[in-house]
Amino acid sequence: MTPEECIFCKIHKGLIDSEILYSDDNCFVIRDISPRAPVHLLVIPVLHITRLVDVNIQDAHILGGMLKVASVMAIRENIVESGYRLVVNQGENAGQVVPHLHLHILGAKSLAAMG
Ligand code: AMP
Ligand code: ZN
């Protein structure tokens, strides 16, 4: 899939309507359209990187930036003390459906039963 066809690239360019909760040069954050927890956000790199394994060493700082932004969002969403989970689905068996790297933030409910 090219960046022109990619749903997350289209959201970043404003071609698809979505509320951008946070944005910087490195990544941006939206709410998941079909949330599996009361707080379900996606931290998405601006660069069209297909999978976690495709991150080049020169782009590895992007991952650190995404983790830092996840912490900022968790504070904003008030889920730090109650706890939350960060998930990256890599490939088909993990259930990756959007071929543009993204970090799920899941919180505001107990996730213990979800493994
Ligand atoms: P994954 O299974 O890790 O590829 O997750 C992709 C996520 O993107 C799913 O949880 C979808 O609900 C979510 N998603 C797909 N399209 C949109 C959209 N237009 N806006 C927000 N989230 C979306
Ligand atoms: Zn993309």
GROMACS .gro file of N, CA and C and ligand atoms in nm:
model
  369
    1MET      N    1   0.085  -0.121   0.000
    1MET     CA    2   0.000   0.000   0.000
    1MET      C    3   0.088   0.125   0.000
    2THR      N    4   0.060   0.216  -0.088
    2THR     CA    5   0.139   0.339  -0.094
    2THR      C    6   0.083   0.439   0.008
    3PRO      N    7   0.165   0.540   0.045
    3PRO     CA    8   0.115   0.643   0.137
    3PRO      C    9  -0.011   0.712   0.082
    4GLU      N   10  -0.023   0.718  -0.051
    4GLU     CA   11  -0.141   0.783  -0.112
    4GLU      C   12  -0.269   0.705  -0.081
    5GLU      N   13  -0.256   0.573  -0.064
    5GLU     CA   14  -0.373   0.489  -0.038
    5GLU      C   15  -0.397   0.465   0.110
    6CYS      N   16  -0.301   0.504   0.193
    6CYS     CA   17  -0.301   0.465   0.334
    6CYS      C   18  -0.396   0.551   0.417
    7ILE      N   19  -0.480   0.486   0.495
    7ILE     CA   20  -0.582   0.556   0.574
    7ILE      C   21  -0.519   0.650   0.677
    8PHE      N   22  -0.410   0.607   0.742
    8PHE     CA   23  -0.349   0.692   0.844
    8PHE      C   24  -0.275   0.810   0.779
    9CYS      N   25  -0.212   0.788   0.664
    9CYS     CA   26  -0.150   0.901   0.592
    9CYS      C   27  -0.257   1.000   0.547
   10LYS      N   28  -0.372   0.948   0.505
   10LYS     CA   29  -0.482   1.037   0.462
   10LYS      C   30  -0.534   1.119   0.580
   11ILE      N   31  -0.544   1.055   0.698
   11ILE     CA   32  -0.589   1.129   0.817
   11ILE      C   33  -0.490   1.240   0.849
   12HIS      N   34  -0.360   1.207   0.843
   12HIS     CA   35  -0.259   1.308   0.876
   12HIS      C   36  -0.264   1.427   0.778
   13LYS      N   37  -0.294   1.397   0.652
   13LYS     CA   38  -0.301   1.505   0.550
   13LYS      C   39  -0.435   1.578   0.553
   14GLY      N   40  -0.528   1.532   0.639
   14GLY     CA   41  -0.659   1.597   0.648
   14GLY      C   42  -0.755   1.554   0.539
   15LEU      N   43  -0.722   1.446   0.467
   15LEU     CA   44  -0.808   1.398   0.359
   15LEU      C   45  -0.923   1.313   0.411
   16ILE      N   46  -0.906   1.261   0.533
   16ILE     CA   47  -1.014   1.188   0.602
   16ILE      C   48  -1.035   1.259   0.735
   17ASP      N   49  -1.163   1.281   0.767
   17ASP     CA   50  -1.198   1.354   0.889
   17ASP      C   51  -1.165   1.271   1.013
   18SER      N   52  -1.086   1.326   1.102
   18SER     CA   53  -1.057   1.260   1.229
   18SER      C   54  -1.000   1.365   1.322
   19GLU      N   55  -1.041   1.361   1.449
   19GLU     CA   56  -0.989   1.459   1.545
   19GLU      C   57  -0.846   1.420   1.582
   20ILE      N   58  -0.753   1.509   1.555
   20ILE     CA   59  -0.613   1.486   1.592
   20ILE      C   60  -0.595   1.539   1.734
   21LEU      N   61  -0.570   1.450   1.829
   21LEU     CA   62  -0.560   1.489   1.970
   21LEU      C   63  -0.425   1.549   2.003
   22TYR      N   64  -0.324   1.509   1.928
   22TYR     CA   65  -0.185   1.552   1.952
   22TYR      C   66  -0.112   1.539   1.820
   23SER      N   67  -0.018   1.630   1.795
   23SER     CA   68   0.061   1.620   1.673
   23SER      C   69   0.196   1.688   1.693
   24ASP      N   70   0.302   1.624   1.647
   24ASP     CA   71   0.432   1.690   1.638
   24ASP      C   72   0.499   1.645   1.509
   25ASP      N   73   0.627   1.679   1.491
   25ASP     CA   74   0.696   1.645   1.365
   25ASP      C   75   0.709   1.494   1.346
   26ASN      N   76   0.704   1.422   1.456
   26ASN     CA   77   0.735   1.279   1.458
   26ASN      C   78   0.611   1.190   1.449
   27CYS      N   79   0.506   1.229   1.523
   27CYS     CA   80   0.388   1.143   1.530
   27CYS      C   81   0.263   1.222   1.566
   28PHE      N   82   0.149   1.156   1.551
   28PHE     CA   83   0.022   1.218   1.588
   28PHE      C   84  -0.066   1.113   1.655
   29VAL      N   85  -0.174   1.161   1.720
   29VAL     CA   86  -0.260   1.072   1.799
   29VAL      C   87  -0.405   1.095   1.763
   30ILE      N   88  -0.476   0.980   1.743
   30ILE     CA   89  -0.622   0.986   1.721
   30ILE      C   90  -0.688   0.885   1.814
   31ARG      N   91  -0.821   0.896   1.828
   31ARG     CA   92  -0.897   0.793   1.899
   31ARG      C   93  -0.929   0.680   1.802
   32ASP      N   94  -0.919   0.555   1.850
   32ASP     CA   95  -0.953   0.441   1.765
   32ASP      C   96  -1.102   0.446   1.730
   33ILE      N   97  -1.131   0.419   1.603
   33ILE     CA   98  -1.270   0.431   1.555
   33ILE      C   99  -1.359   0.321   1.612
   34SER      N  100  -1.302   0.207   1.648
   34SER     CA  101  -1.382   0.103   1.716
   34SER      C  102  -1.312   0.062   1.845
   35PRO      N  103  -1.331   0.145   1.948
   35PRO     CA  104  -1.254   0.130   2.072
   35PRO      C  105  -1.282  -0.001   2.145
   36ARG      N  106  -1.176  -0.063   2.194
   36ARG     CA  107  -1.189  -0.186   2.274
   36ARG      C  108  -1.166  -0.159   2.423
   37ALA      N  109  -1.159  -0.032   2.459
   37ALA     CA  110  -1.151   0.011   2.598
   37ALA      C  111  -1.203   0.155   2.602
   38PRO      N  112  -1.248   0.203   2.718
   38PRO     CA  113  -1.298   0.341   2.725
   38PRO      C  114  -1.196   0.443   2.675
   39VAL      N  115  -1.068   0.419   2.703
   39VAL     CA  116  -0.962   0.498   2.639
   39VAL      C  117  -0.890   0.406   2.541
   40HIS      N  118  -0.900   0.438   2.414
   40HIS     CA  119  -0.830   0.360   2.310
   40HIS      C  120  -0.778   0.458   2.206
   41LEU      N  121  -0.649   0.491   2.220
   41LEU     CA  122  -0.586   0.588   2.131
   41LEU      C  123  -0.484   0.518   2.042
   42LEU      N  124  -0.452   0.581   1.930
   42LEU     CA  125  -0.349   0.530   1.840
   42LEU      C  126  -0.241   0.637   1.823
   43VAL      N  127  -0.117   0.601   1.853
   43VAL     CA  128  -0.002   0.690   1.828
   43VAL      C  129   0.059   0.644   1.696
   44ILE      N  130   0.063   0.736   1.601
   44ILE     CA  131   0.095   0.700   1.462
   44ILE      C  132   0.213   0.784   1.413
   45PRO      N  133   0.320   0.722   1.364
   45PRO     CA  134   0.430   0.802   1.311
   45PRO      C  135   0.388   0.875   1.183
   46VAL      N  136   0.439   0.996   1.163
   46VAL     CA  137   0.409   1.070   1.040
   46VAL      C  138   0.465   0.994   0.920
   47LEU      N  139   0.583   0.938   0.935
   47LEU     CA  140   0.646   0.862   0.827
   47LEU      C  141   0.568   0.733   0.801
   48HIS      N  142   0.542   0.705   0.674
   48HIS     CA  143   0.469   0.582   0.640
   48HIS      C  144   0.564   0.462   0.651
   49ILE      N  145   0.563   0.402   0.771
   49ILE     CA  146   0.640   0.280   0.798
   49ILE      C  147   0.537   0.168   0.811
   50THR      N  148   0.553   0.060   0.736
   50THR     CA  149   0.448  -0.042   0.730
   50THR      C  150   0.435  -0.118   0.861
   51ARG      N  151   0.549  -0.172   0.909
   51ARG     CA  152   0.545  -0.260   1.027
   51ARG      C  153   0.658  -0.221   1.122
   52LEU      N  154   0.647  -0.267   1.246
   52LEU     CA  155   0.751  -0.240   1.346
   52LEU      C  156   0.888  -0.287   1.295
   53VAL      N  157   0.889  -0.403   1.230
   53VAL     CA  158   1.015  -0.463   1.186
   53VAL      C  159   1.079  -0.383   1.071
   54ASP      N  160   1.002  -0.296   1.008
   54ASP     CA  161   1.053  -0.217   0.895
   54ASP      C  162   1.117  -0.085   0.937
   55VAL      N  163   1.123  -0.057   1.069
   55VAL     CA  164   1.185   0.067   1.116
   55VAL      C  165   1.337   0.058   1.096
   56ASN      N  166   1.393   0.149   1.017
   56ASN     CA  167   1.538   0.151   0.994
   56ASN      C  168   1.609   0.207   1.116
   57ILE      N  169   1.737   0.174   1.129
   57ILE     CA  170   1.814   0.220   1.245
   57ILE      C  171   1.817   0.374   1.250
   58GLN      N  172   1.821   0.437   1.133
   58GLN     CA  173   1.824   0.585   1.132
   58GLN      C  174   1.689   0.645   1.171
   59ASP      N  175   1.583   0.562   1.170
   59ASP     CA  176   1.450   0.610   1.210
   59ASP      C  177   1.410   0.561   1.350
   60ALA      N  178   1.504   0.494   1.419
   60ALA     CA  179   1.469   0.431   1.547
   60ALA      C  180   1.424   0.534   1.652
   61HIS      N  181   1.469   0.659   1.639
   61HIS     CA  182   1.427   0.763   1.733
   61HIS      C  183   1.276   0.786   1.729
   62ILE      N  184   1.214   0.751   1.615
   62ILE     CA  185   1.069   0.767   1.602
   62ILE      C  186   0.997   0.684   1.709
   63LEU      N  187   1.050   0.565   1.735
   63LEU     CA  188   0.987   0.476   1.834
   63LEU      C  189   0.993   0.536   1.974
   64GLY      N  190   1.108   0.594   2.007
   64GLY     CA  191   1.121   0.661   2.136
   64GLY      C  192   1.023   0.776   2.149
   65GLY      N  193   1.010   0.852   2.041
   65GLY     CA  194   0.916   0.964   2.040
   65GLY      C  195   0.773   0.917   2.060
   66MET      N  196   0.738   0.805   1.996
   66MET     CA  197   0.602   0.751   2.009
   66MET      C  198   0.575   0.707   2.153
   67LEU      N  199   0.674   0.645   2.217
   67LEU     CA  200   0.655   0.602   2.356
   67LEU      C  201   0.640   0.722   2.448
   68LYS      N  202   0.718   0.826   2.424
   68LYS     CA  203   0.709   0.947   2.507
   68LYS      C  204   0.572   1.011   2.490
   69VAL      N  205   0.524   1.019   2.367
   69VAL     CA  206   0.391   1.078   2.342
   69VAL      C  207   0.283   0.992   2.407
   70ALA      N  208   0.301   0.860   2.407
   70ALA     CA  209   0.204   0.772   2.475
   70ALA      C  210   0.195   0.809   2.623
   71SER      N  211   0.309   0.838   2.685
   71SER     CA  212   0.308   0.879   2.826
   71SER      C  213   0.234   1.012   2.843
   72VAL      N  214   0.260   1.106   2.755
   72VAL     CA  215   0.191   1.237   2.761
   72VAL      C  216   0.040   1.217   2.750
   73MET      N  217  -0.002   1.130   2.656
   73MET     CA  218  -0.145   1.108   2.636
   73MET      C  219  -0.208   1.036   2.756
   74ALA      N  220  -0.134   0.943   2.815
   74ALA     CA  221  -0.185   0.871   2.932
   74ALA      C  222  -0.208   0.968   3.048
   75ILE      N  223  -0.117   1.064   3.064
   75ILE     CA  224  -0.135   1.167   3.168
   75ILE      C  225  -0.259   1.250   3.136
   76ARG      N  226  -0.271   1.293   3.011
   76ARG     CA  227  -0.386   1.375   2.969
   76ARG      C  228  -0.518   1.302   2.989
   77GLU      N  229  -0.518   1.172   2.965
   77GLU     CA  230  -0.641   1.092   2.974
   77GLU      C  231  -0.667   1.041   3.115
   78ASN      N  232  -0.573   1.074   3.205
   78ASN     CA  233  -0.587   1.039   3.347
   78ASN      C  234  -0.594   0.887   3.370
   79ILE      N  235  -0.510   0.811   3.302
   79ILE     CA  236  -0.510   0.665   3.317
   79ILE      C  237  -0.377   0.614   3.372
   80VAL      N  238  -0.293   0.706   3.421
   80VAL     CA  239  -0.161   0.663   3.469
   80VAL      C  240  -0.174   0.578   3.594
   81GLU      N  241  -0.251   0.626   3.692
   81GLU     CA  242  -0.260   0.554   3.819
   81GLU      C  243  -0.341   0.425   3.805
   82SER      N  244  -0.447   0.428   3.725
   82SER     CA  245  -0.529   0.307   3.708
   82SER      C  246  -0.459   0.205   3.619
   83GLY      N  247  -0.370   0.252   3.533
   83GLY     CA  248  -0.291   0.162   3.449
   83GLY      C  249  -0.344   0.153   3.306
   84TYR      N  250  -0.256   0.118   3.216
   84TYR     CA  251  -0.293   0.108   3.075
   84TYR      C  252  -0.196   0.015   3.005
   85ARG      N  253  -0.231  -0.022   2.884
   85ARG     CA  254  -0.149  -0.114   2.807
   85ARG      C  255  -0.112  -0.051   2.672
   86LEU      N  256   0.012  -0.072   2.630
   86LEU     CA  257   0.057  -0.030   2.497
   86LEU      C  258   0.073  -0.156   2.411
   87VAL      N  259   0.021  -0.150   2.289
   87VAL     CA  260   0.024  -0.268   2.201
   87VAL      C  261   0.066  -0.225   2.061
   88VAL      N  262   0.157  -0.302   2.004
   88VAL     CA  263   0.186  -0.291   1.860
   88VAL      C  264   0.156  -0.426   1.797
   89ASN      N  265   0.062  -0.430   1.706
   89ASN     CA  266   0.034  -0.553   1.632
   89ASN      C  267   0.125  -0.556   1.510
   90GLN      N  268   0.200  -0.665   1.499
   90GLN     CA  269   0.298  -0.679   1.390
   90GLN      C  270   0.256  -0.799   1.306
   91GLY      N  271   0.198  -0.771   1.190
   91GLY     CA  272   0.165  -0.878   1.096
   91GLY      C  273   0.032  -0.946   1.124
   92GLU      N  274   0.000  -1.038   1.036
   92GLU     CA  275  -0.134  -1.098   1.028
   92GLU      C  276  -0.174  -1.173   1.156
   93ASN      N  277  -0.086  -1.257   1.208
   93ASN     CA  278  -0.124  -1.337   1.325
   93ASN      C  279  -0.151  -1.250   1.447
   94ALA      N  280  -0.090  -1.133   1.452
   94ALA     CA  281  -0.114  -1.041   1.564
   94ALA      C  282  -0.241  -0.959   1.542
   95GLY      N  283  -0.295  -0.965   1.421
   95GLY     CA  284  -0.417  -0.892   1.391
   95GLY      C  285  -0.394  -0.753   1.334
   96GLN      N  286  -0.274  -0.729   1.279
   96GLN     CA  287  -0.250  -0.597   1.217
   96GLN      C  288  -0.334  -0.586   1.090
   97VAL      N  289  -0.421  -0.486   1.089
   97VAL     CA  290  -0.505  -0.465   0.969
   97VAL      C  291  -0.467  -0.339   0.893
   98VAL      N  292  -0.411  -0.241   0.962
   98VAL     CA  293  -0.369  -0.119   0.893
   98VAL      C  294  -0.217  -0.124   0.873
   99PRO      N  295  -0.172  -0.129   0.746
   99PRO     CA  296  -0.029  -0.144   0.719
   99PRO      C  297   0.048  -0.012   0.730
  100HIS      N  298   0.031   0.055   0.842
  100HIS     CA  299   0.107   0.175   0.879
  100HIS      C  300   0.127   0.163   1.030
  101LEU      N  301   0.252   0.151   1.071
  101LEU     CA  302   0.286   0.130   1.213
  101LEU      C  303   0.203   0.221   1.306
  102HIS      N  304   0.155   0.164   1.415
  102HIS     CA  305   0.081   0.242   1.514
  102HIS      C  306   0.089   0.173   1.648
  103LEU      N  307   0.082   0.254   1.754
  103LEU     CA  308   0.088   0.208   1.891
  103LEU      C  309  -0.049   0.230   1.954
  104HIS      N  310  -0.112   0.120   1.999
  104HIS     CA  311  -0.240   0.130   2.068
  104HIS      C  312  -0.215   0.168   2.214
  105ILE      N  313  -0.294   0.260   2.268
  105ILE     CA  314  -0.299   0.288   2.412
  105ILE      C  315  -0.437   0.246   2.459
  106LEU      N  316  -0.441   0.150   2.551
  106LEU     CA  317  -0.570   0.097   2.599
  106LEU      C  318  -0.577   0.116   2.750
  107GLY      N  319  -0.687   0.175   2.797
  107GLY     CA  320  -0.699   0.197   2.940
  107GLY      C  321  -0.839   0.233   2.983
  108ALA      N  322  -0.851   0.266   3.111
  108ALA     CA  323  -0.977   0.302   3.177
  108ALA      C  324  -1.069   0.182   3.195
  109LYS      N  325  -1.013   0.062   3.185
  109LYS     CA  326  -1.085  -0.059   3.229
  109LYS      C  327  -0.979  -0.165   3.260
  110SER      N  328  -1.020  -0.270   3.333
  110SER     CA  329  -0.925  -0.377   3.362
  110SER      C  330  -0.900  -0.459   3.236
  111LEU      N  331  -0.774  -0.474   3.202
  111LEU     CA  332  -0.736  -0.550   3.082
  111LEU      C  333  -0.677  -0.685   3.122
  112ALA      N  334  -0.681  -0.716   3.251
  112ALA     CA  335  -0.613  -0.837   3.299
  112ALA      C  336  -0.667  -0.963   3.232
  113ALA      N  337  -0.801  -0.966   3.208
  113ALA     CA  338  -0.862  -1.086   3.149
  113ALA      C  339  -0.827  -1.099   3.000
  114MET      N  340  -0.775  -0.991   2.939
  114MET     CA  341  -0.744  -0.993   2.796
  114MET      C  342  -0.604  -1.049   2.770
  115GLY      N  343  -0.537  -1.094   2.877
  115GLY     CA  344  -0.406  -1.157   2.856
  115GLY      C  345  -0.292  -1.059   2.861
  116AMP     P1  346  -0.435  -0.293   1.399
  116AMP     O1  347  -0.529  -0.412   1.413
  116AMP     O2  348  -0.324  -0.296   1.501
  116AMP     O3  349  -0.385  -0.275   1.257
  116AMP     O4  350  -0.520  -0.168   1.439
  116AMP     C1  351  -0.578  -0.081   1.348
  116AMP     C2  352  -0.675   0.002   1.425
  116AMP     O5  353  -0.710   0.114   1.349
  116AMP     C3  354  -0.804  -0.073   1.459
  116AMP     O6  355  -0.819  -0.079   1.600
  116AMP     C4  356  -0.913   0.013   1.393
  116AMP     O7  357  -1.030   0.021   1.470
  116AMP     C5  358  -0.843   0.147   1.378
  116AMP     N1  359  -0.890   0.232   1.270
  116AMP     C6  360  -0.913   0.197   1.141
  116AMP     N2  361  -0.955   0.302   1.070
  116AMP     C7  362  -0.959   0.406   1.156
  116AMP     C8  363  -0.996   0.544   1.145
  116AMP     N3  364  -1.038   0.597   1.028
  116AMP     N4  365  -0.987   0.622   1.254
  116AMP     C9  366  -0.948   0.571   1.372
  116AMP     N5  367  -0.911   0.443   1.389
  116AMP    C10  368  -0.918   0.361   1.283
  117ZN      ZN  369   0.062   0.553   0.587
   0.00000   0.00000   0.00000
